[in-house]
mmCIF file of C-alpha atoms in Angstrom:
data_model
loop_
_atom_site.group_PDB
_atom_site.id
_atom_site.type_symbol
_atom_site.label_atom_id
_atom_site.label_comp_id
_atom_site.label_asym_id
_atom_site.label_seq_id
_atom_site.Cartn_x
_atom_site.Cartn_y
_atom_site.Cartn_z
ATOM 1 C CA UNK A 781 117.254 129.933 98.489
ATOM 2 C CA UNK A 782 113.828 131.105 100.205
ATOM 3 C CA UNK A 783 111.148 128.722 100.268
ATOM 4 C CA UNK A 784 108.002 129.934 101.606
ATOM 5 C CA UNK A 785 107.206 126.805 103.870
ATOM 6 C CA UNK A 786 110.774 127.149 105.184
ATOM 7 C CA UNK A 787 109.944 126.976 109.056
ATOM 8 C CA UNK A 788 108.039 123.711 108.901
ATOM 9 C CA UNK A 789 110.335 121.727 106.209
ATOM 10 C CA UNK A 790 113.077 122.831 108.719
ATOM 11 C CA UNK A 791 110.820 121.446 111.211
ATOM 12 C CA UNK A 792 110.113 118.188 109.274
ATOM 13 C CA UNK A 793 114.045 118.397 108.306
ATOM 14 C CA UNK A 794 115.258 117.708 112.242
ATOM 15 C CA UNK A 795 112.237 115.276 112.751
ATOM 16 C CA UNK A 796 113.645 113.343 109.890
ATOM 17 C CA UNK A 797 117.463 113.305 111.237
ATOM 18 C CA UNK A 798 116.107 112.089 114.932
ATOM 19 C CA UNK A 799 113.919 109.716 113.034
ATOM 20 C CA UNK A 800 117.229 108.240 111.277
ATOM 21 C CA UNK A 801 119.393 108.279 114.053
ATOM 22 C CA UNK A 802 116.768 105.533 115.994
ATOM 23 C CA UNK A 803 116.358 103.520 112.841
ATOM 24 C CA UNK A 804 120.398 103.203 113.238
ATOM 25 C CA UNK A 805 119.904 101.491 116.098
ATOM 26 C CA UNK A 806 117.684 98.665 114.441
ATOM 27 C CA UNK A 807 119.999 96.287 112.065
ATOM 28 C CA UNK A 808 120.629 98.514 108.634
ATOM 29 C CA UNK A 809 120.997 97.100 105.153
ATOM 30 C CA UNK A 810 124.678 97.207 104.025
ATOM 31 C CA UNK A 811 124.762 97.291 100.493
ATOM 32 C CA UNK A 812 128.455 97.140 99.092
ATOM 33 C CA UNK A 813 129.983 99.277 96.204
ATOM 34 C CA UNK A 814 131.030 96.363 94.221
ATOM 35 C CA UNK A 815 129.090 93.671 92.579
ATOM 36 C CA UNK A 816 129.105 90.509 95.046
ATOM 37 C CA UNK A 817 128.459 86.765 93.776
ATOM 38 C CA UNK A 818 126.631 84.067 94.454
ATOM 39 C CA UNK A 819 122.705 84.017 94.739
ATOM 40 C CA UNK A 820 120.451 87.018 95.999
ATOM 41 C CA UNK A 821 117.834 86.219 98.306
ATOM 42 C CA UNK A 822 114.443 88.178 96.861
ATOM 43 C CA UNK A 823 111.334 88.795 99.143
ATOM 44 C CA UNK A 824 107.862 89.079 96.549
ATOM 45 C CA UNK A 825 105.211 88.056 99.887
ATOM 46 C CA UNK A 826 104.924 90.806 101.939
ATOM 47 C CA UNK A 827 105.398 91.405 106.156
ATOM 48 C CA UNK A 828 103.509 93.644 108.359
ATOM 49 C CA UNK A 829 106.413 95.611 108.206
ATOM 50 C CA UNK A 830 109.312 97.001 106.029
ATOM 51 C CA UNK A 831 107.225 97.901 103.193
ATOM 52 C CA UNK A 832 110.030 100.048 101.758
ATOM 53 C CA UNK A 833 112.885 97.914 103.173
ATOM 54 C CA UNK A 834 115.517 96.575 100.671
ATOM 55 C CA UNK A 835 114.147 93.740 98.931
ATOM 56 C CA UNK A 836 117.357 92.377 97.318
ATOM 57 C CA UNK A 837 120.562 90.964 99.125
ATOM 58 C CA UNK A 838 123.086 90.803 98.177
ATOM 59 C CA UNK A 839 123.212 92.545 94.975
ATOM 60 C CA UNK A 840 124.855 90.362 92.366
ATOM 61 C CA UNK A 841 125.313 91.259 88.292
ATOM 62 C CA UNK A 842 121.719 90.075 87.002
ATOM 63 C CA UNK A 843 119.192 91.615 89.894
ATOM 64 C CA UNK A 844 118.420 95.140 91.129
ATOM 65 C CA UNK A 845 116.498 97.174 93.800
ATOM 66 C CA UNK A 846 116.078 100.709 93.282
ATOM 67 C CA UNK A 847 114.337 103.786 95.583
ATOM 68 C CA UNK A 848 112.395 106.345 93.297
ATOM 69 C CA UNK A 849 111.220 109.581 93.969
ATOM 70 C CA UNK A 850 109.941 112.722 91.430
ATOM 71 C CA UNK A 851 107.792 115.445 92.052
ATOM 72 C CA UNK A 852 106.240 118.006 89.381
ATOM 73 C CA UNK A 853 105.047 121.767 89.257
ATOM 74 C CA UNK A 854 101.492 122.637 89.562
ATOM 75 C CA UNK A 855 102.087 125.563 87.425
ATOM 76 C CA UNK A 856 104.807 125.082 85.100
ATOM 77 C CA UNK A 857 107.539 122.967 83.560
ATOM 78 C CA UNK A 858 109.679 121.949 86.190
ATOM 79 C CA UNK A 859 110.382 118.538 87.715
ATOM 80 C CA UNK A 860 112.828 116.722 89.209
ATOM 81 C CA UNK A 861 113.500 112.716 89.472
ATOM 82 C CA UNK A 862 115.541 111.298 92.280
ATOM 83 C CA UNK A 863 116.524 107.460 92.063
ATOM 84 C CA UNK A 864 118.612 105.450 94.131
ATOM 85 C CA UNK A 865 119.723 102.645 91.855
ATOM 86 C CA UNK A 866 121.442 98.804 93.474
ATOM 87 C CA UNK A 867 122.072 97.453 90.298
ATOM 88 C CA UNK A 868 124.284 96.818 87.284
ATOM 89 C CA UNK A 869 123.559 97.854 83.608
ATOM 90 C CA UNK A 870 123.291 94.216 82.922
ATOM 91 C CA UNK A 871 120.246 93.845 85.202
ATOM 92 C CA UNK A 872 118.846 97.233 84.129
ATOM 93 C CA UNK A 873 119.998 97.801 80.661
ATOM 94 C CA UNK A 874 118.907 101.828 80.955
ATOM 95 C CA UNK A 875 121.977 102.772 83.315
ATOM 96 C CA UNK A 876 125.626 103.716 82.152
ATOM 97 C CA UNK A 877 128.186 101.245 82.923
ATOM 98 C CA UNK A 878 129.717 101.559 86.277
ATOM 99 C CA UNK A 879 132.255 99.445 88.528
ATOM 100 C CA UNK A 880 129.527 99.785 91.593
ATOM 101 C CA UNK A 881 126.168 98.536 91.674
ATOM 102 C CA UNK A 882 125.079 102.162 93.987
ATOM 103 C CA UNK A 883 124.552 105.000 91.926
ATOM 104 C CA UNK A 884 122.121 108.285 92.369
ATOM 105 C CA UNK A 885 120.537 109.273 88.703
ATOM 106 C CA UNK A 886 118.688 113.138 88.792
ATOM 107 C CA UNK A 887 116.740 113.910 86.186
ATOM 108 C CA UNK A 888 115.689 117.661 86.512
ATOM 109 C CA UNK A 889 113.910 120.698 84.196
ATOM 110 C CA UNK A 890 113.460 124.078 84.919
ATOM 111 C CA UNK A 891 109.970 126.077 84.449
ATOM 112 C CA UNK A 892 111.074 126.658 80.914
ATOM 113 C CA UNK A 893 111.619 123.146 79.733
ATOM 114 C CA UNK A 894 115.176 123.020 79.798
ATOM 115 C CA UNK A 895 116.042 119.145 81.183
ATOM 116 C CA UNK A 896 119.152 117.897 82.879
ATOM 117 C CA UNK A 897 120.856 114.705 83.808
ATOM 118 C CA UNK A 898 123.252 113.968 86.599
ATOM 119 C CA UNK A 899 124.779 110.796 87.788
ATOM 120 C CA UNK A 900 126.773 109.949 91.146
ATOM 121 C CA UNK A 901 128.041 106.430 91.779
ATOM 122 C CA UNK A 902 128.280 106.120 95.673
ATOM 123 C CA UNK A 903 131.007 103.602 97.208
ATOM 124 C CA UNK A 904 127.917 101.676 98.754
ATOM 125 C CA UNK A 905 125.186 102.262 100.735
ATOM 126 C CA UNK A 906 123.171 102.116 103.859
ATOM 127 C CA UNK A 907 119.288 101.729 104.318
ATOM 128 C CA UNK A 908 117.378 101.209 107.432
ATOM 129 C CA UNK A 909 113.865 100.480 107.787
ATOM 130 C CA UNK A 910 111.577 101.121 111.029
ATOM 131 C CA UNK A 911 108.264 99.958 110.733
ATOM 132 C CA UNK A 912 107.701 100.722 106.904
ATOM 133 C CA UNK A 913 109.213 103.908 106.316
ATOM 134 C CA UNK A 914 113.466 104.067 105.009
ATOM 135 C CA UNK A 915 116.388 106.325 105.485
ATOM 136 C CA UNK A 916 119.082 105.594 102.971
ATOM 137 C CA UNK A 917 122.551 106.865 103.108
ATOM 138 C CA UNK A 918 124.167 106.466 99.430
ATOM 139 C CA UNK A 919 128.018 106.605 100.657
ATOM 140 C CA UNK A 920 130.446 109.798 99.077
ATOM 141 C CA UNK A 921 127.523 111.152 97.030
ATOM 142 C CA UNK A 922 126.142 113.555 99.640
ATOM 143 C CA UNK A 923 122.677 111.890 99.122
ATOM 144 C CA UNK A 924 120.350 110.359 100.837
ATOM 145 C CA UNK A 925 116.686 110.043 101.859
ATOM 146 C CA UNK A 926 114.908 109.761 105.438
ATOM 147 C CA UNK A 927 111.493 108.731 105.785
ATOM 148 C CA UNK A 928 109.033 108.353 109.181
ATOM 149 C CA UNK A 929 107.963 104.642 110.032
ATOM 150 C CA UNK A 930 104.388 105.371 108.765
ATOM 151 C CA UNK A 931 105.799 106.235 105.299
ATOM 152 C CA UNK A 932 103.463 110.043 105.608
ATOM 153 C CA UNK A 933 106.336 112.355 104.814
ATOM 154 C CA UNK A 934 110.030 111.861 103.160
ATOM 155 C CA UNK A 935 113.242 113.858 102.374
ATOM 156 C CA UNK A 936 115.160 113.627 100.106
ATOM 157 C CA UNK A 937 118.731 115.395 100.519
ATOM 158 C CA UNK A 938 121.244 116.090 97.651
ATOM 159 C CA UNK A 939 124.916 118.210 98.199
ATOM 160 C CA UNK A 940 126.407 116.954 95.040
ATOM 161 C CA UNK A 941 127.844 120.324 94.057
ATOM 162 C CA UNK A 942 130.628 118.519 91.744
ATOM 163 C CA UNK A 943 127.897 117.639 89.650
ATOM 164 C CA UNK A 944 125.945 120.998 90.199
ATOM 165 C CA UNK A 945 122.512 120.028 92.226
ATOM 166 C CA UNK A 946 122.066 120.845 95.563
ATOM 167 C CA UNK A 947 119.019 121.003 97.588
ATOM 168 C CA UNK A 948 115.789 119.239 98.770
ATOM 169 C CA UNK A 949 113.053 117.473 98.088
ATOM 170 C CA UNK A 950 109.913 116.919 100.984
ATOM 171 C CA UNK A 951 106.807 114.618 100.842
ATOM 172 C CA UNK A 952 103.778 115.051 102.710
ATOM 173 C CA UNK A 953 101.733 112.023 101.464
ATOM 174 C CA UNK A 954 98.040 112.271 100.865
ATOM 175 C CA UNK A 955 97.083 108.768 99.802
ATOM 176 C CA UNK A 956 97.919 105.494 101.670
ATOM 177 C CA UNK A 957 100.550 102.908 100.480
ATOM 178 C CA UNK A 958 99.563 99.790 98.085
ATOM 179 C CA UNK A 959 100.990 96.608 96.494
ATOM 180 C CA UNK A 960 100.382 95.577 93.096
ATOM 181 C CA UNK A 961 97.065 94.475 94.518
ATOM 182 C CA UNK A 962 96.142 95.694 97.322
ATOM 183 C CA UNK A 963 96.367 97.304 100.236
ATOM 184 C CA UNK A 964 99.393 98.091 102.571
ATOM 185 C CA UNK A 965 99.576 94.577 104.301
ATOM 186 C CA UNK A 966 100.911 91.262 105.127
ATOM 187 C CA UNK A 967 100.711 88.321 103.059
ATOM 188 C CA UNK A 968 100.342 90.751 99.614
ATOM 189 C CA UNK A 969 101.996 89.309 96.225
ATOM 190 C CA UNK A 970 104.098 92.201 95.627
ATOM 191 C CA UNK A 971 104.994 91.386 92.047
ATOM 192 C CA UNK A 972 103.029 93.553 89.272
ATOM 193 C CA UNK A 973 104.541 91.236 86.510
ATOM 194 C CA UNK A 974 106.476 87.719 86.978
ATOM 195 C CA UNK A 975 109.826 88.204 88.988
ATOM 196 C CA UNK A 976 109.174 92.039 89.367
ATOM 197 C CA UNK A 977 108.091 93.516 92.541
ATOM 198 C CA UNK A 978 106.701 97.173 93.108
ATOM 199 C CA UNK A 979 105.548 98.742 96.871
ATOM 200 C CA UNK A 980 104.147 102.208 96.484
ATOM 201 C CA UNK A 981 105.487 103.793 99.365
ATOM 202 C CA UNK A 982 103.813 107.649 98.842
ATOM 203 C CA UNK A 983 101.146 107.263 96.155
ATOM 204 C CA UNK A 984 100.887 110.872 95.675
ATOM 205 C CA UNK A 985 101.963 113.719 97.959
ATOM 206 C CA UNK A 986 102.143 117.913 98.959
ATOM 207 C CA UNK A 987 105.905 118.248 97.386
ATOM 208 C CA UNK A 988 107.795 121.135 98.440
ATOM 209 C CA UNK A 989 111.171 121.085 96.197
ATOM 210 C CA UNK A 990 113.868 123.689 96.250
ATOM 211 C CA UNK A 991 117.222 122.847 94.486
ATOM 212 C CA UNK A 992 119.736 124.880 92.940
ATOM 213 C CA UNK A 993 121.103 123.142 89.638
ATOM 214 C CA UNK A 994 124.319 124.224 87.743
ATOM 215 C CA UNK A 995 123.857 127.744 89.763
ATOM 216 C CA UNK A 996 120.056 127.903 88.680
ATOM 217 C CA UNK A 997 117.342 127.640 91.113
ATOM 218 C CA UNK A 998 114.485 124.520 90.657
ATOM 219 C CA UNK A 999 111.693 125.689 93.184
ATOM 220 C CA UNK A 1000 108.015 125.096 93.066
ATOM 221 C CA UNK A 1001 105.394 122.936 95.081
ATOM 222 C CA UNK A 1002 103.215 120.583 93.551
ATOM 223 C CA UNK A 1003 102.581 116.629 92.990
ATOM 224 C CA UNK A 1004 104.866 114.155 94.558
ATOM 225 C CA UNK A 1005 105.791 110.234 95.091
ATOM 226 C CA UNK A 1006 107.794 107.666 96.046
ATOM 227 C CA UNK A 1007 107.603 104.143 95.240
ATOM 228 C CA UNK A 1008 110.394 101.066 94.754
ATOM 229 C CA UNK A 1009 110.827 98.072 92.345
ATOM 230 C CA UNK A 1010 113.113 95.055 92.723
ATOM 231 C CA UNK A 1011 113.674 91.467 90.739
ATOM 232 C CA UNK A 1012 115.775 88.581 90.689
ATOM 233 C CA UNK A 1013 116.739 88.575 87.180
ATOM 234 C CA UNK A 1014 117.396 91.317 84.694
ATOM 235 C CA UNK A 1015 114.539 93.719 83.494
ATOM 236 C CA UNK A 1016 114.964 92.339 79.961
ATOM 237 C CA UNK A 1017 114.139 88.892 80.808
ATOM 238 C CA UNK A 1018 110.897 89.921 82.591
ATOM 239 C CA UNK A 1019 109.519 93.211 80.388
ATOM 240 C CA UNK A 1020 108.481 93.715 77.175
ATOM 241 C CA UNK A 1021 107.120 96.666 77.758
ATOM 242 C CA UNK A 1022 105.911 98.615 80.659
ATOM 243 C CA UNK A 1023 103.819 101.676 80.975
ATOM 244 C CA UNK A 1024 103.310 103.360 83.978
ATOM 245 C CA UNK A 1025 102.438 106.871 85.447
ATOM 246 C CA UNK A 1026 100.716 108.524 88.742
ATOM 247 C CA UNK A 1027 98.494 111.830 88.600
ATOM 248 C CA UNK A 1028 97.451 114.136 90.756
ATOM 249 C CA UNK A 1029 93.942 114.387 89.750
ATOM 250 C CA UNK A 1030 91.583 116.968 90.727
ATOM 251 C CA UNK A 1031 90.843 115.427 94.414
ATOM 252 C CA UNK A 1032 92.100 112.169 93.453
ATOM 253 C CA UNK A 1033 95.360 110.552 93.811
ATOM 254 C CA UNK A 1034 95.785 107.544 90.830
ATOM 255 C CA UNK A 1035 98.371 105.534 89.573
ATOM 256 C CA UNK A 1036 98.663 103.002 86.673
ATOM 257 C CA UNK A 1037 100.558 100.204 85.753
ATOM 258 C CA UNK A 1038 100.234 97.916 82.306
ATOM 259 C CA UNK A 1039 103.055 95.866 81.530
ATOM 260 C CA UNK A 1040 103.873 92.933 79.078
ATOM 261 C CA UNK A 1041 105.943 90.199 80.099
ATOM 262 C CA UNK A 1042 108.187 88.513 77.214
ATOM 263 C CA UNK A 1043 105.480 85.889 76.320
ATOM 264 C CA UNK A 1044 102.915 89.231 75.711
ATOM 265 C CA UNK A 1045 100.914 88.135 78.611
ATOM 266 C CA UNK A 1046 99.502 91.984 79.742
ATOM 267 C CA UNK A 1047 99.617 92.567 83.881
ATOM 268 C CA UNK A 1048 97.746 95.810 85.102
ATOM 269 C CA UNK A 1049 97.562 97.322 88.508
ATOM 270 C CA UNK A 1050 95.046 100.438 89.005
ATOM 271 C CA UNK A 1051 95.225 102.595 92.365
ATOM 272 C CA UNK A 1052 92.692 105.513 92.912
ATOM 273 C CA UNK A 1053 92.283 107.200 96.110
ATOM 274 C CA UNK A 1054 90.065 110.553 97.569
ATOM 275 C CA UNK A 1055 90.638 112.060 101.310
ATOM 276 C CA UNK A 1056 93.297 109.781 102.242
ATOM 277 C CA UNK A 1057 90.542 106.676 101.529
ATOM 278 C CA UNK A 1058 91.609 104.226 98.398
ATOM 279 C CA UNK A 1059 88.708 103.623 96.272
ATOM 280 C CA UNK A 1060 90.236 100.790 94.676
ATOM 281 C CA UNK A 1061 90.523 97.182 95.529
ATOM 282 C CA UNK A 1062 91.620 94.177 93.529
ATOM 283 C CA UNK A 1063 92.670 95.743 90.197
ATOM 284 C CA UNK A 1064 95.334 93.491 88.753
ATOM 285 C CA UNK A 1065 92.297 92.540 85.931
ATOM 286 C CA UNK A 1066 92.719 93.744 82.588
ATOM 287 C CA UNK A 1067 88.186 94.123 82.733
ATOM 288 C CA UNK A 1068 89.390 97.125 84.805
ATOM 289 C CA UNK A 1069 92.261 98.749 84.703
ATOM 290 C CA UNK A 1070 93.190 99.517 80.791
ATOM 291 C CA UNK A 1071 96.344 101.724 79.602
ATOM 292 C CA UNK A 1072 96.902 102.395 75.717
ATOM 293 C CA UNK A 1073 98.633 105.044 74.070
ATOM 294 C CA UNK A 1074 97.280 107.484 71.619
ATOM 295 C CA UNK A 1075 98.136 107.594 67.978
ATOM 296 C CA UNK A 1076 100.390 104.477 68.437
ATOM 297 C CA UNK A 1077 100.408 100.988 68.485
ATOM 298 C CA UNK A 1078 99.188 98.484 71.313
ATOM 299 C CA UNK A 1079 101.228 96.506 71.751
ATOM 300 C CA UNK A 1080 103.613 99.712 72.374
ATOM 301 C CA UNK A 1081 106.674 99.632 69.444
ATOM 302 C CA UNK A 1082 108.387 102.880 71.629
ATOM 303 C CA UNK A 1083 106.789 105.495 69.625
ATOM 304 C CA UNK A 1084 105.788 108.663 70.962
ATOM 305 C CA UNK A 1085 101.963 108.663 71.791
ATOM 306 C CA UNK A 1086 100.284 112.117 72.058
ATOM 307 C CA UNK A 1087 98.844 110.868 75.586
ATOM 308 C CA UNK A 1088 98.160 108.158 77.685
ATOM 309 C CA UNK A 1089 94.723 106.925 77.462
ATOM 310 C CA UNK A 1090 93.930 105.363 80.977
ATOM 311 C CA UNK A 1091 90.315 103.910 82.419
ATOM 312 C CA UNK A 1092 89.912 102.277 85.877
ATOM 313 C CA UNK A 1093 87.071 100.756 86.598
ATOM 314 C CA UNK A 1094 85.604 101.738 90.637
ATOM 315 C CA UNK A 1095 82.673 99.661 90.694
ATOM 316 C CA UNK A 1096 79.693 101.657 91.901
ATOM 317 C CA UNK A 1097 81.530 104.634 92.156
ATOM 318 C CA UNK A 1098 81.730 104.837 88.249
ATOM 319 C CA UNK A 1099 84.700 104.793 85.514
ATOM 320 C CA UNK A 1100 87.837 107.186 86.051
ATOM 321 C CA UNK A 1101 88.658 107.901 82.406
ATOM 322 C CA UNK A 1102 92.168 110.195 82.327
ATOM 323 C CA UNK A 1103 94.167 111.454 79.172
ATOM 324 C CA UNK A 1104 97.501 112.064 80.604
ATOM 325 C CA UNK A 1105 99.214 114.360 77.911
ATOM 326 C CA UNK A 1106 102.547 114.043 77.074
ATOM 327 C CA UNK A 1107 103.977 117.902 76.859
ATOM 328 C CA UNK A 1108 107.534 117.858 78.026
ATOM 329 C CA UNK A 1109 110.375 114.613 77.750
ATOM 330 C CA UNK A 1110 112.077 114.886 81.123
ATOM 331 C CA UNK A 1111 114.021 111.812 80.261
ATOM 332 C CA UNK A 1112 115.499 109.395 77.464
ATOM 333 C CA UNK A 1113 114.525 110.271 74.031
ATOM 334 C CA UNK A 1114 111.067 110.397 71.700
ATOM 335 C CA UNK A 1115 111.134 107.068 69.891
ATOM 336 C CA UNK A 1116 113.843 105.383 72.336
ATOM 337 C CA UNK A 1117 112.757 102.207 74.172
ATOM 338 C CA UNK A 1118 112.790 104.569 77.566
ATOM 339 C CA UNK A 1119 110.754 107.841 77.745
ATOM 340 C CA UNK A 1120 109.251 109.298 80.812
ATOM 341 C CA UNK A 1121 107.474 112.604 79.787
ATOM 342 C CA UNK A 1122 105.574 115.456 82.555
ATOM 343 C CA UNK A 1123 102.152 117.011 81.736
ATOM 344 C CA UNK A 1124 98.630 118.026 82.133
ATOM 345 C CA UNK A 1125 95.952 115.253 82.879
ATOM 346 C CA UNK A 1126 92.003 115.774 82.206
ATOM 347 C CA UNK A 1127 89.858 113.006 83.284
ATOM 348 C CA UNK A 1128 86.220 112.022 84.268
ATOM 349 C CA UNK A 1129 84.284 110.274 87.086
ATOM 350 C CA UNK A 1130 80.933 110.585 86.431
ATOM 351 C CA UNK A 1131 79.638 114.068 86.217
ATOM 352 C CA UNK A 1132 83.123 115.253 88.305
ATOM 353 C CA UNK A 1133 85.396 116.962 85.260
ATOM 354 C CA UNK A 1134 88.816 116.706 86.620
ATOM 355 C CA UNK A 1135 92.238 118.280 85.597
ATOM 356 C CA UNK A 1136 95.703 117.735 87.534
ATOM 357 C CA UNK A 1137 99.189 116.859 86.841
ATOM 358 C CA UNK A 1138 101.306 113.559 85.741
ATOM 359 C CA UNK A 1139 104.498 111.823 85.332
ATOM 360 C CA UNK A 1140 104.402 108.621 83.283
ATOM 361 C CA UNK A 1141 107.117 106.979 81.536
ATOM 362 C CA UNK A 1142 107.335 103.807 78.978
ATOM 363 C CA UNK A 1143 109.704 101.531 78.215
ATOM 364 C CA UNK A 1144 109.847 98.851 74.737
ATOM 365 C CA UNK A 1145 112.547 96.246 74.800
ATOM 366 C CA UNK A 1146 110.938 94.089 72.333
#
């Protein structure tokens, strides 16, 4: 498959591999296959380091830790979702059942619209951190990721052909990593609701994906990320609902979170950046950060909205008001308690008219 950045991903490609071959030499994360017992030891305050490190250990039946990567077309339909799941089905009710807690879920559509799903349980798996940047190795999949300590590009590698994807996925960020919070640094709360933790590794990024899927090619640049979420209990005892999505907006990189715990007590988290330079601070206050849906109900009942209707207040540098659109469902079903859907985003920030691309997904348990 040509790609026409081919010389420098190779380039990036062997940096990567030298890069994971010295974190091997710093103490990896074993994760095991099987589900273990006993308590899990959960990390919500962050260090100066290991922002993308494993947060969960071990991994028992009722937590989870997960690695997520997507990256959409700047032109068309296609897309394709990368996560590397530690968890059961019990702690995160959206999986299939499966006698190991490490599994690789792709979700994937072509420039036409046409969506697939493919799922690889791994016999366990390896991740080592240097600095803040991960390389994981999901064991008998033929997946894995690598990323460089300062987090500013990933790979993402899948040779699954018994499943029918093969290929790659690169990130150059263009936006700097956040908590819930703020910024990239020690001491952060790294929980955007109760009991659920979320470090945004790659905000948004240059992505540069070329797979081949069931003997089709899947090969476009456009908007990338990479993020994680952990928590020590099941989603269902923490969410109600959840609505979340990053953009790539005109000049500006933003991402969204606005969540209800069980009790219906709302948690937000805004994140806008321009040049590499957040423009965001504190925004975990619903006075300014505000996600809704269109044509539906608040608080969400799973419907499908025609768009997401999101506003982030930036101080003296004015409002960001974006209506994300929701054209294509890459994944679980209109009117199912999971949806994540792909489209066009307009927005304004001041007299700046903006247009871009998003991925945003909801889920309604209740």
């Amino acid at each position: 498959m040509d790609h026409p950045h081919r010389l420098s991903l190779w380039a990036f490609a062997l940096l990567v591999l030298a890069l994971q071959a010295a974190s091997a030499l710093l103490e990896p994360s074993i994760i095991a296959g099987p589900v273990q017992t006993g308590e899990s030891r959960v990390q919500f305050i962050s260090d100066s380091h290991g922002l993308d490190a494993p947060k969960v250990q071990p991994v028992n039946g009722t937590v989870f830790d997960w690695w997520y990567f997507d990256a959409v077309s700047d032109v068309d339909k296609s897309s394709v979702v990368i996560t590397f799941f530690t968890s059961t089905a019990v702690a995160f009710p959206f999986l299939e059942e499966s006698p190991v807690v490490t599994s690789v879920y792709i979700w994937t559509s072509y420039a036409n619209g046409t969506t697939g799903q493919f799922i690889v349980d791994a016999e366990s798996a390896v991740v080592n951190t240097m600095v803040d940047g991960t390389s994981g190795v999901f064991s008998g999949t033929g997946m894995s990721w690598g990323g460089t300590p300062d987090m500013a590009h990933y790979v993402v590698d899948i040779d699954a052909p018994e499943v029918g994807v093969q290929g790659s996925l690169y990130l150059e960020s263009r936006a700097p990593a956040h908590y819930p919070c703020g910024p990239a640094e020690a001491g952060q709360d790294m929980q955007i609701l109760p009991h659920v933790g979320w470090a945004n590794a790659v905000p948004d990024a240059k992505a540069y994906a070329n797979f081949e899927v069931l003997g089709e090619p899947i090969s476009f640049t456009g908007a990338g990320y990479h993020d994680k979420n952990w928590s020590d209990r099941t989603f269902a005892e923490s969410v109600s609902s959840w609505l979340w999505g990053h953009a790539s907006l005109g000049p500006y990189s933003i991402v969204w979170f606005d969540a209800l715990d069980t009790e219906k007590n709302e948690f937000v988290s805004g994140y806008v950046a321009r040049d590499g330079q957040m423009l965001t601070g504190d925004t975990c206050t619903t006075d300014l950060v505000k996600v809704r849906l269109s044509n539906s109900a608040w608080p969400p009942n799973g419907t499908q909205p025609d768009a997401y209707l999101v506003e982030i207040d930036l101080g003296d540098d004015g409002v960001l008001e974006a209506v994300a659109h929701t054209e294509l469902v890459v994944a679980g079903l209109p009117d199912f308690p999971y949806t994540r859907w792909i489209g066009n985003i307009t927005g304004t920030l001041g007299s700046e008219t903006l247009s871009g691309v998003a991925v945003f997904e909801q889920f309604v348990l209740g």
